[in-house]
């Protein structure tokens, strides 16, 4: 197997990561600074292993290469590495949490453990020195500790135990390197020692809690613990700069007895090492190594005598320390560090000298990684990434540059083809929320959470003018017009602000034009375009208030932003994003996506809804969309759309038609995607991960997407598959029957004339067939459906369509019906808003109030329409019954209402007894 023949470094000998998917992860910037960074290679090689969101990154720093281990669907919560640096175990938290053991030599996952801790996933993990066992601690309120022999294909742990809540939340675990049957864990206040044996039993044989009274001095909170390398003691670092020494109560016992007989431990000593809080504690060969909040790394011998200290003035709190496996060549027997604080190595024994001259990697809580070369006495910064949420990413329109902004005020620009950082700028006390390049690539605009807007030189990042601060809340969106004459922003206070470039004294300056509180709910998109009959810019904004607003820039003046038109584009759904649709036909469109998984095309002039289409359905609606730029070599009629959902990034083939095989999506940031950008040549898509502090570069493979669409079938085949039972199912046969019955109705049921066989039905029959198939559209949706078909050929032929065939009807039905069918939750939500609590605590609506609401709110019904609907639904004929179904006696309907409908109506009664719909259990 590949694992058996794998050797160190073979990952980067050739490109082993094949590009088989439409989107392939090719680079990750940023990492989870709360987890350890490990050094994998020896000597001068600098190969790091760290966690970025749900991905394990193996990064060859000197070779500027990355290899990605992908398999988790949730953010990785913990990891551990075996002593020989070959086996890497990772675990995550969340639904369907996994534990995966990887071979770092080949990049192959050799073991995946499902449902290890199904409640909340894994909080801490450790691997034994012999690399045979894993110890895990769950992340739930009630924690469970498990031991796994991962080399065996078993789904159950070798042994496990449940911890009592009074033990505190255990967040660190480590094996005894001298005895794989013993390990310990600690919380902020307690340490637990465990012993398990061949009988597959696990005992927390001693739980220890220290207080101020234990040693009559401040102990502090526990950070990390280790086992001493040459005796039976254990050590725990504290936030007070002290080491707690734990020792056995009884004399040491032989190892065989130790495996089966629990022994007691107690705190025998409290050693004050320093004043600063200890954050990292490592036992490495014959040294004990500590790291603290001031960035100092200190080496101690077994008697806790200080041997050496490494520090740097700009190093933050130490998060992890990882040593190379072998010393560098020609290492001196003794050395001194050349850093800001150093002292001679005081122990000249050979083993200590080798340890002291071992190169090591430091990671800090402020997302910095450093390489310490002890033989050359220097500290080198290897990586410096964003330490707070990364909310903004933008691509240069003409060069291979991408800008990344974070909430720590760090703005970085890097060459994404050479994966090299070019320039950066820090904005103290400011958090970057959004970024945008102008279409010519001269300016980079940045919006901040304090409402300020900076316009920067795109190359040097120097300010082109003084910052603006006209927004009263965090700036959420920012965009330039096509001619770089205007800049528009949207903020959390539902306002749109416009800045204009003006000519003054022979020079061009940016100045504030006007702002407007134009929406009453959050603004989801702002979009510049070009007028159809001129080269003048046009500006639109879209909000969760369902309003699409266009502004009249020509008529706007200082402090007066003019609204050209305001259109309510949705009846129930909430629009989430907006983009200009490529010119794939005679008619020009605006594309939107809403929270009901629908994509809609609106005429750019009339704002009429021209098409409603089923969008990608990958767990959450589309949050942002961008048309992928095309190159000259590409077919001008082949266009693609990049999009992000709550946690995924995907591609969609245009034109959109509802075919699910034309889209594809992949998990990119399980805790949420904050932004999306596409490269100027369309070869890459970038996603920013928000709180996971990462930006991912995805390589686009359009051939793979086209192949998937082709394999999905042509014409109506993909749409048949979306029907219950498919083309041969009962649902389709029922649809055919209703379709042909609608033909009979249109010709007249009782006619004796010869009927003309047709494959079409009149547009007026569309609502009846839709309702017969279980889809109950509103009157506005009915109008949209009829107009969609009626004007489908108008832009090309100037004529209206008056009929529809079965194939087009199926597409219309699939694209307009609810993406996931009828939902009881929607009715229950309506009763939560409209109803009152009865004596049983249920939400109910009074019968009279319900009838009044149906006649006065929304698409209100007349009294006659309401009577007709209720009598039909209840299956009764009021007023003694008549042969004419259109003749209703209102008094009879009222009497029927009182007899058949209870005085208090719950959501369940309304659904089952009145509408006659089944309620899923």
PDB file of N, CA, C and O in Angstrom, residues 174-178 182-186 191-194 205 208 210 224-237 243-248 263-271 281 283 288 302 304:
ATOM      1  N   UNK A 174      -3.148  14.062  28.172  1.00  0.00           N
ATOM      2  CA  UNK A 174      -1.821  13.621  27.726  1.00  0.00           C
ATOM      3  C   UNK A 174      -1.536  12.239  28.306  1.00  0.00           C
ATOM      4  O   UNK A 174      -1.935  11.923  29.441  1.00  0.00           O
ATOM      5  N   UNK A 175      -0.867  11.385  27.513  1.00  0.00           N
ATOM      6  CA  UNK A 175      -0.469  10.048  27.964  1.00  0.00           C
ATOM      7  C   UNK A 175       0.841  10.128  28.754  1.00  0.00           C
ATOM      8  O   UNK A 175       1.667  11.031  28.532  1.00  0.00           O
ATOM      9  N   UNK A 176       1.019   9.141  29.635  1.00  0.00           N
ATOM     10  CA  UNK A 176       2.316   8.938  30.282  1.00  0.00           C
ATOM     11  C   UNK A 176       3.235   8.283  29.255  1.00  0.00           C
ATOM     12  O   UNK A 176       2.954   7.185  28.779  1.00  0.00           O
ATOM     13  N   UNK A 177       4.333   8.939  28.864  1.00  0.00           N
ATOM     14  CA  UNK A 177       5.199   8.362  27.818  1.00  0.00           C
ATOM     15  C   UNK A 177       5.847   7.044  28.241  1.00  0.00           C
ATOM     16  O   UNK A 177       6.277   6.264  27.387  1.00  0.00           O
ATOM     17  N   UNK A 178       5.909   6.791  29.558  1.00  0.00           N
ATOM     18  CA  UNK A 178       6.516   5.548  30.021  1.00  0.00           C
ATOM     19  C   UNK A 178       5.509   4.424  30.218  1.00  0.00           C
ATOM     20  O   UNK A 178       5.891   3.288  30.453  1.00  0.00           O
ATOM     21  N   UNK A 182      -1.645   4.695  31.254  1.00  0.00           N
ATOM     22  CA  UNK A 182      -1.906   5.773  32.196  1.00  0.00           C
ATOM     23  C   UNK A 182      -1.919   7.100  31.450  1.00  0.00           C
ATOM     24  O   UNK A 182      -1.082   7.339  30.569  1.00  0.00           O
ATOM     25  N   UNK A 183      -2.858   7.951  31.780  1.00  0.00           N
ATOM     26  CA  UNK A 183      -2.873   9.302  31.222  1.00  0.00           C
ATOM     27  C   UNK A 183      -3.566  10.223  32.208  1.00  0.00           C
ATOM     28  O   UNK A 183      -4.137   9.785  33.215  1.00  0.00           O
ATOM     29  N   UNK A 184      -3.484  11.519  31.951  1.00  0.00           N
ATOM     30  CA  UNK A 184      -4.120  12.492  32.829  1.00  0.00           C
ATOM     31  C   UNK A 184      -4.808  13.554  31.989  1.00  0.00           C
ATOM     32  O   UNK A 184      -4.505  13.730  30.811  1.00  0.00           O
ATOM     33  N   UNK A 185      -5.717  14.256  32.622  1.00  0.00           N
ATOM     34  CA  UNK A 185      -6.375  15.396  31.984  1.00  0.00           C
ATOM     35  C   UNK A 185      -6.537  16.483  33.032  1.00  0.00           C
ATOM     36  O   UNK A 185      -6.467  16.213  34.229  1.00  0.00           O
ATOM     37  N   UNK A 186      -6.704  17.697  32.558  1.00  0.00           N
ATOM     38  CA  UNK A 186      -6.935  18.774  33.514  1.00  0.00           C
ATOM     39  C   UNK A 186      -7.929  19.788  32.977  1.00  0.00           C
ATOM     40  O   UNK A 186      -8.076  19.969  31.765  1.00  0.00           O
ATOM     41  N   UNK A 191      -7.216  18.301  38.218  1.00  0.00           N
ATOM     42  CA  UNK A 191      -6.439  17.338  37.441  1.00  0.00           C
ATOM     43  C   UNK A 191      -6.969  15.943  37.748  1.00  0.00           C
ATOM     44  O   UNK A 191      -7.212  15.612  38.912  1.00  0.00           O
ATOM     45  N   UNK A 192      -7.168  15.143  36.699  1.00  0.00           N
ATOM     46  CA  UNK A 192      -7.656  13.772  36.873  1.00  0.00           C
ATOM     47  C   UNK A 192      -6.609  12.804  36.322  1.00  0.00           C
ATOM     48  O   UNK A 192      -6.121  12.984  35.193  1.00  0.00           O
ATOM     49  N   UNK A 193      -6.265  11.802  37.121  1.00  0.00           N
ATOM     50  CA  UNK A 193      -5.347  10.745  36.689  1.00  0.00           C
ATOM     51  C   UNK A 193      -6.165   9.498  36.354  1.00  0.00           C
ATOM     52  O   UNK A 193      -7.069   9.111  37.112  1.00  0.00           O
ATOM     53  N   UNK A 194      -5.838   8.877  35.224  1.00  0.00           N
ATOM     54  CA  UNK A 194      -6.590   7.716  34.747  1.00  0.00           C
ATOM     55  C   UNK A 194      -5.656   6.515  34.623  1.00  0.00           C
ATOM     56  O   UNK A 194      -4.467   6.651  34.305  1.00  0.00           O
ATOM     57  N   UNK A 205      -8.746   7.334  38.723  1.00  0.00           N
ATOM     58  CA  UNK A 205      -8.413   6.849  40.050  1.00  0.00           C
ATOM     59  C   UNK A 205      -8.030   7.962  41.025  1.00  0.00           C
ATOM     60  O   UNK A 205      -7.837   7.697  42.195  1.00  0.00           O
ATOM     61  N   UNK A 208      -7.972  15.646  41.649  1.00  0.00           N
ATOM     62  CA  UNK A 208      -7.308  16.535  42.576  1.00  0.00           C
ATOM     63  C   UNK A 208      -7.698  17.974  42.326  1.00  0.00           C
ATOM     64  O   UNK A 208      -7.684  18.461  41.196  1.00  0.00           O
ATOM     65  N   UNK A 210      -6.943  21.872  43.817  1.00  0.00           N
ATOM     66  CA  UNK A 210      -6.104  22.710  44.669  1.00  0.00           C
ATOM     67  C   UNK A 210      -6.822  24.017  44.961  1.00  0.00           C
ATOM     68  O   UNK A 210      -7.530  24.558  44.112  1.00  0.00           O
ATOM     69  N   UNK A 224      -1.557  23.457  31.310  1.00  0.00           N
ATOM     70  CA  UNK A 224      -1.232  22.148  30.738  1.00  0.00           C
ATOM     71  C   UNK A 224      -0.488  21.309  31.761  1.00  0.00           C
ATOM     72  O   UNK A 224       0.100  21.842  32.705  1.00  0.00           O
ATOM     73  N   UNK A 225      -0.523  19.992  31.540  1.00  0.00           N
ATOM     74  CA  UNK A 225       0.133  19.056  32.456  1.00  0.00           C
ATOM     75  C   UNK A 225       1.017  18.102  31.675  1.00  0.00           C
ATOM     76  O   UNK A 225       0.791  17.858  30.481  1.00  0.00           O
ATOM     77  N   UNK A 226       2.027  17.556  32.344  1.00  0.00           N
ATOM     78  CA  UNK A 226       2.912  16.555  31.737  1.00  0.00           C
ATOM     79  C   UNK A 226       3.281  15.525  32.802  1.00  0.00           C
ATOM     80  O   UNK A 226       3.128  15.755  34.004  1.00  0.00           O
ATOM     81  N   UNK A 227       3.789  14.368  32.343  1.00  0.00           N
ATOM     82  CA  UNK A 227       4.410  13.389  33.215  1.00  0.00           C
ATOM     83  C   UNK A 227       5.926  13.632  33.205  1.00  0.00           C
ATOM     84  O   UNK A 227       6.502  13.914  32.152  1.00  0.00           O
ATOM     85  N   UNK A 228       6.538  13.542  34.369  1.00  0.00           N
ATOM     86  CA  UNK A 228       7.996  13.712  34.453  1.00  0.00           C
ATOM     87  C   UNK A 228       8.672  12.568  33.712  1.00  0.00           C
ATOM     88  O   UNK A 228       8.196  11.433  33.714  1.00  0.00           O
ATOM     89  N   UNK A 229       9.816  12.881  33.063  1.00  0.00           N
ATOM     90  CA  UNK A 229      10.442  11.878  32.194  1.00  0.00           C
ATOM     91  C   UNK A 229      11.272  10.839  32.940  1.00  0.00           C
ATOM     92  O   UNK A 229      11.658   9.830  32.363  1.00  0.00           O
ATOM     93  N   UNK A 230      11.601  11.057  34.219  1.00  0.00           N
ATOM     94  CA  UNK A 230      12.463  10.068  34.889  1.00  0.00           C
ATOM     95  C   UNK A 230      11.979   9.631  36.260  1.00  0.00           C
ATOM     96  O   UNK A 230      12.736   9.074  37.040  1.00  0.00           O
ATOM     97  N   UNK A 231      10.705   9.898  36.591  1.00  0.00           N
ATOM     98  CA  UNK A 231      10.174   9.388  37.856  1.00  0.00           C
ATOM     99  C   UNK A 231       8.655   9.307  37.761  1.00  0.00           C
ATOM    100  O   UNK A 231       8.085   9.457  36.679  1.00  0.00           O
ATOM    101  N   UNK A 232       8.012   9.085  38.882  1.00  0.00           N
ATOM    102  CA  UNK A 232       6.563   8.876  38.888  1.00  0.00           C
ATOM    103  C   UNK A 232       5.777  10.169  39.049  1.00  0.00           C
ATOM    104  O   UNK A 232       4.570  10.134  39.253  1.00  0.00           O
ATOM    105  N   UNK A 233       6.440  11.284  38.971  1.00  0.00           N
ATOM    106  CA  UNK A 233       5.778  12.557  39.189  1.00  0.00           C
ATOM    107  C   UNK A 233       5.059  13.058  37.935  1.00  0.00           C
ATOM    108  O   UNK A 233       5.336  12.628  36.819  1.00  0.00           O
ATOM    109  N   UNK A 234       4.141  14.003  38.177  1.00  0.00           N
ATOM    110  CA  UNK A 234       3.497  14.751  37.103  1.00  0.00           C
ATOM    111  C   UNK A 234       3.549  16.222  37.463  1.00  0.00           C
ATOM    112  O   UNK A 234       3.637  16.577  38.652  1.00  0.00           O
ATOM    113  N   UNK A 235       3.500  17.072  36.462  1.00  0.00           N
ATOM    114  CA  UNK A 235       3.621  18.512  36.660  1.00  0.00           C
ATOM    115  C   UNK A 235       2.474  19.223  35.962  1.00  0.00           C
ATOM    116  O   UNK A 235       2.048  18.818  34.881  1.00  0.00           O
ATOM    117  N   UNK A 236       2.011  20.303  36.580  1.00  0.00           N
ATOM    118  CA  UNK A 236       0.955  21.111  35.978  1.00  0.00           C
ATOM    119  C   UNK A 236       1.343  22.580  36.067  1.00  0.00           C
ATOM    120  O   UNK A 236       1.706  23.076  37.150  1.00  0.00           O
ATOM    121  N   UNK A 237       1.283  23.284  34.932  1.00  0.00           N
ATOM    122  CA  UNK A 237       1.564  24.714  34.908  1.00  0.00           C
ATOM    123  C   UNK A 237       0.322  25.508  35.278  1.00  0.00           C
ATOM    124  O   UNK A 237      -0.809  25.079  35.018  1.00  0.00           O
ATOM    125  N   UNK A 243       4.551  25.790  39.114  1.00  0.00           N
ATOM    126  CA  UNK A 243       4.412  24.394  38.718  1.00  0.00           C
ATOM    127  C   UNK A 243       3.922  23.598  39.914  1.00  0.00           C
ATOM    128  O   UNK A 243       4.543  23.633  40.989  1.00  0.00           O
ATOM    129  N   UNK A 244       2.813  22.884  39.741  1.00  0.00           N
ATOM    130  CA  UNK A 244       2.332  21.958  40.761  1.00  0.00           C
ATOM    131  C   UNK A 244       2.984  20.603  40.509  1.00  0.00           C
ATOM    132  O   UNK A 244       2.923  20.077  39.386  1.00  0.00           O
ATOM    133  N   UNK A 245       3.616  20.055  41.520  1.00  0.00           N
ATOM    134  CA  UNK A 245       4.269  18.743  41.418  1.00  0.00           C
ATOM    135  C   UNK A 245       3.364  17.710  42.072  1.00  0.00           C
ATOM    136  O   UNK A 245       3.032  17.814  43.259  1.00  0.00           O
ATOM    137  N   UNK A 246       2.935  16.721  41.266  1.00  0.00           N
ATOM    138  CA  UNK A 246       2.101  15.632  41.784  1.00  0.00           C
ATOM    139  C   UNK A 246       2.970  14.394  41.948  1.00  0.00           C
ATOM    140  O   UNK A 246       3.809  14.105  41.100  1.00  0.00           O
ATOM    141  N   UNK A 247       2.737  13.663  43.004  1.00  0.00           N
ATOM    142  CA  UNK A 247       3.544  12.450  43.232  1.00  0.00           C
ATOM    143  C   UNK A 247       2.658  11.377  43.845  1.00  0.00           C
ATOM    144  O   UNK A 247       1.581  11.672  44.382  1.00  0.00           O
ATOM    145  N   UNK A 248       3.120  10.131  43.731  1.00  0.00           N
ATOM    146  CA  UNK A 248       2.351   9.010  44.265  1.00  0.00           C
ATOM    147  C   UNK A 248       2.359   9.049  45.780  1.00  0.00           C
ATOM    148  O   UNK A 248       3.353   9.422  46.420  1.00  0.00           O
ATOM    149  N   UNK A 263      -3.374   3.860  41.802  1.00  0.00           N
ATOM    150  CA  UNK A 263      -2.539   4.400  42.863  1.00  0.00           C
ATOM    151  C   UNK A 263      -2.928   5.849  43.103  1.00  0.00           C
ATOM    152  O   UNK A 263      -3.467   6.515  42.241  1.00  0.00           O
ATOM    153  N   UNK A 264      -2.660   6.356  44.278  1.00  0.00           N
ATOM    154  CA  UNK A 264      -3.050   7.708  44.645  1.00  0.00           C
ATOM    155  C   UNK A 264      -1.990   8.716  44.269  1.00  0.00           C
ATOM    156  O   UNK A 264      -0.791   8.433  44.283  1.00  0.00           O
ATOM    157  N   UNK A 265      -2.430   9.907  43.929  1.00  0.00           N
ATOM    158  CA  UNK A 265      -1.537  11.018  43.630  1.00  0.00           C
ATOM    159  C   UNK A 265      -1.962  12.197  44.491  1.00  0.00           C
ATOM    160  O   UNK A 265      -3.139  12.368  44.808  1.00  0.00           O
ATOM    161  N   UNK A 266      -0.981  12.997  44.862  1.00  0.00           N
ATOM    162  CA  UNK A 266      -1.315  14.217  45.582  1.00  0.00           C
ATOM    163  C   UNK A 266      -0.298  15.292  45.230  1.00  0.00           C
ATOM    164  O   UNK A 266       0.806  15.011  44.739  1.00  0.00           O
ATOM    165  N   UNK A 267      -0.691  16.539  45.460  1.00  0.00           N
ATOM    166  CA  UNK A 267       0.201  17.658  45.220  1.00  0.00           C
ATOM    167  C   UNK A 267       1.203  17.737  46.353  1.00  0.00           C
ATOM    168  O   UNK A 267       0.850  17.979  47.513  1.00  0.00           O
ATOM    169  N   UNK A 268       2.465  17.495  46.033  1.00  0.00           N
ATOM    170  CA  UNK A 268       3.502  17.478  47.057  1.00  0.00           C
ATOM    171  C   UNK A 268       4.315  18.761  47.105  1.00  0.00           C
ATOM    172  O   UNK A 268       4.994  19.022  48.105  1.00  0.00           O
ATOM    173  N   UNK A 269       4.264  19.542  46.039  1.00  0.00           N
ATOM    174  CA  UNK A 269       5.110  20.718  45.990  1.00  0.00           C
ATOM    175  C   UNK A 269       4.507  21.744  45.039  1.00  0.00           C
ATOM    176  O   UNK A 269       3.865  21.389  44.042  1.00  0.00           O
ATOM    177  N   UNK A 270       4.716  22.999  45.332  1.00  0.00           N
ATOM    178  CA  UNK A 270       4.325  24.088  44.440  1.00  0.00           C
ATOM    179  C   UNK A 270       5.572  24.920  44.172  1.00  0.00           C
ATOM    180  O   UNK A 270       6.087  25.593  45.077  1.00  0.00           O
ATOM    181  N   UNK A 271       6.092  24.843  42.947  1.00  0.00           N
ATOM    182  CA  UNK A 271       7.369  25.472  42.608  1.00  0.00           C
ATOM    183  C   UNK A 271       7.100  26.795  41.898  1.00  0.00           C
ATOM    184  O   UNK A 271       6.547  26.807  40.788  1.00  0.00           O
ATOM    185  N   UNK A 281       3.447  23.673  28.536  1.00  0.00           N
ATOM    186  CA  UNK A 281       4.344  22.825  29.329  1.00  0.00           C
ATOM    187  C   UNK A 281       4.646  21.571  28.524  1.00  0.00           C
ATOM    188  O   UNK A 281       3.727  20.846  28.127  1.00  0.00           O
ATOM    189  N   UNK A 283       7.429  18.152  28.066  1.00  0.00           N
ATOM    190  CA  UNK A 283       8.557  17.318  28.486  1.00  0.00           C
ATOM    191  C   UNK A 283       9.198  16.758  27.227  1.00  0.00           C
ATOM    192  O   UNK A 283       8.593  15.946  26.521  1.00  0.00           O
ATOM    193  N   UNK A 288      12.486  19.922  30.607  1.00  0.00           N
ATOM    194  CA  UNK A 288      11.117  20.407  30.766  1.00  0.00           C
ATOM    195  C   UNK A 288      11.086  21.824  30.211  1.00  0.00           C
ATOM    196  O   UNK A 288      11.893  22.670  30.608  1.00  0.00           O
ATOM    197  N   UNK A 302      15.646  18.100  35.073  1.00  0.00           N
ATOM    198  CA  UNK A 302      14.689  17.307  35.836  1.00  0.00           C
ATOM    199  C   UNK A 302      14.477  17.801  37.245  1.00  0.00           C
ATOM    200  O   UNK A 302      13.449  17.494  37.864  1.00  0.00           O
ATOM    201  N   UNK A 304      14.167  20.965  37.892  1.00  0.00           N
ATOM    202  CA  UNK A 304      13.538  22.267  37.674  1.00  0.00           C
ATOM    203  C   UNK A 304      14.523  23.415  37.871  1.00  0.00           C
ATOM    204  O   UNK A 304      14.175  24.500  38.350  1.00  0.00           O
TER     205      UNK A 304
END
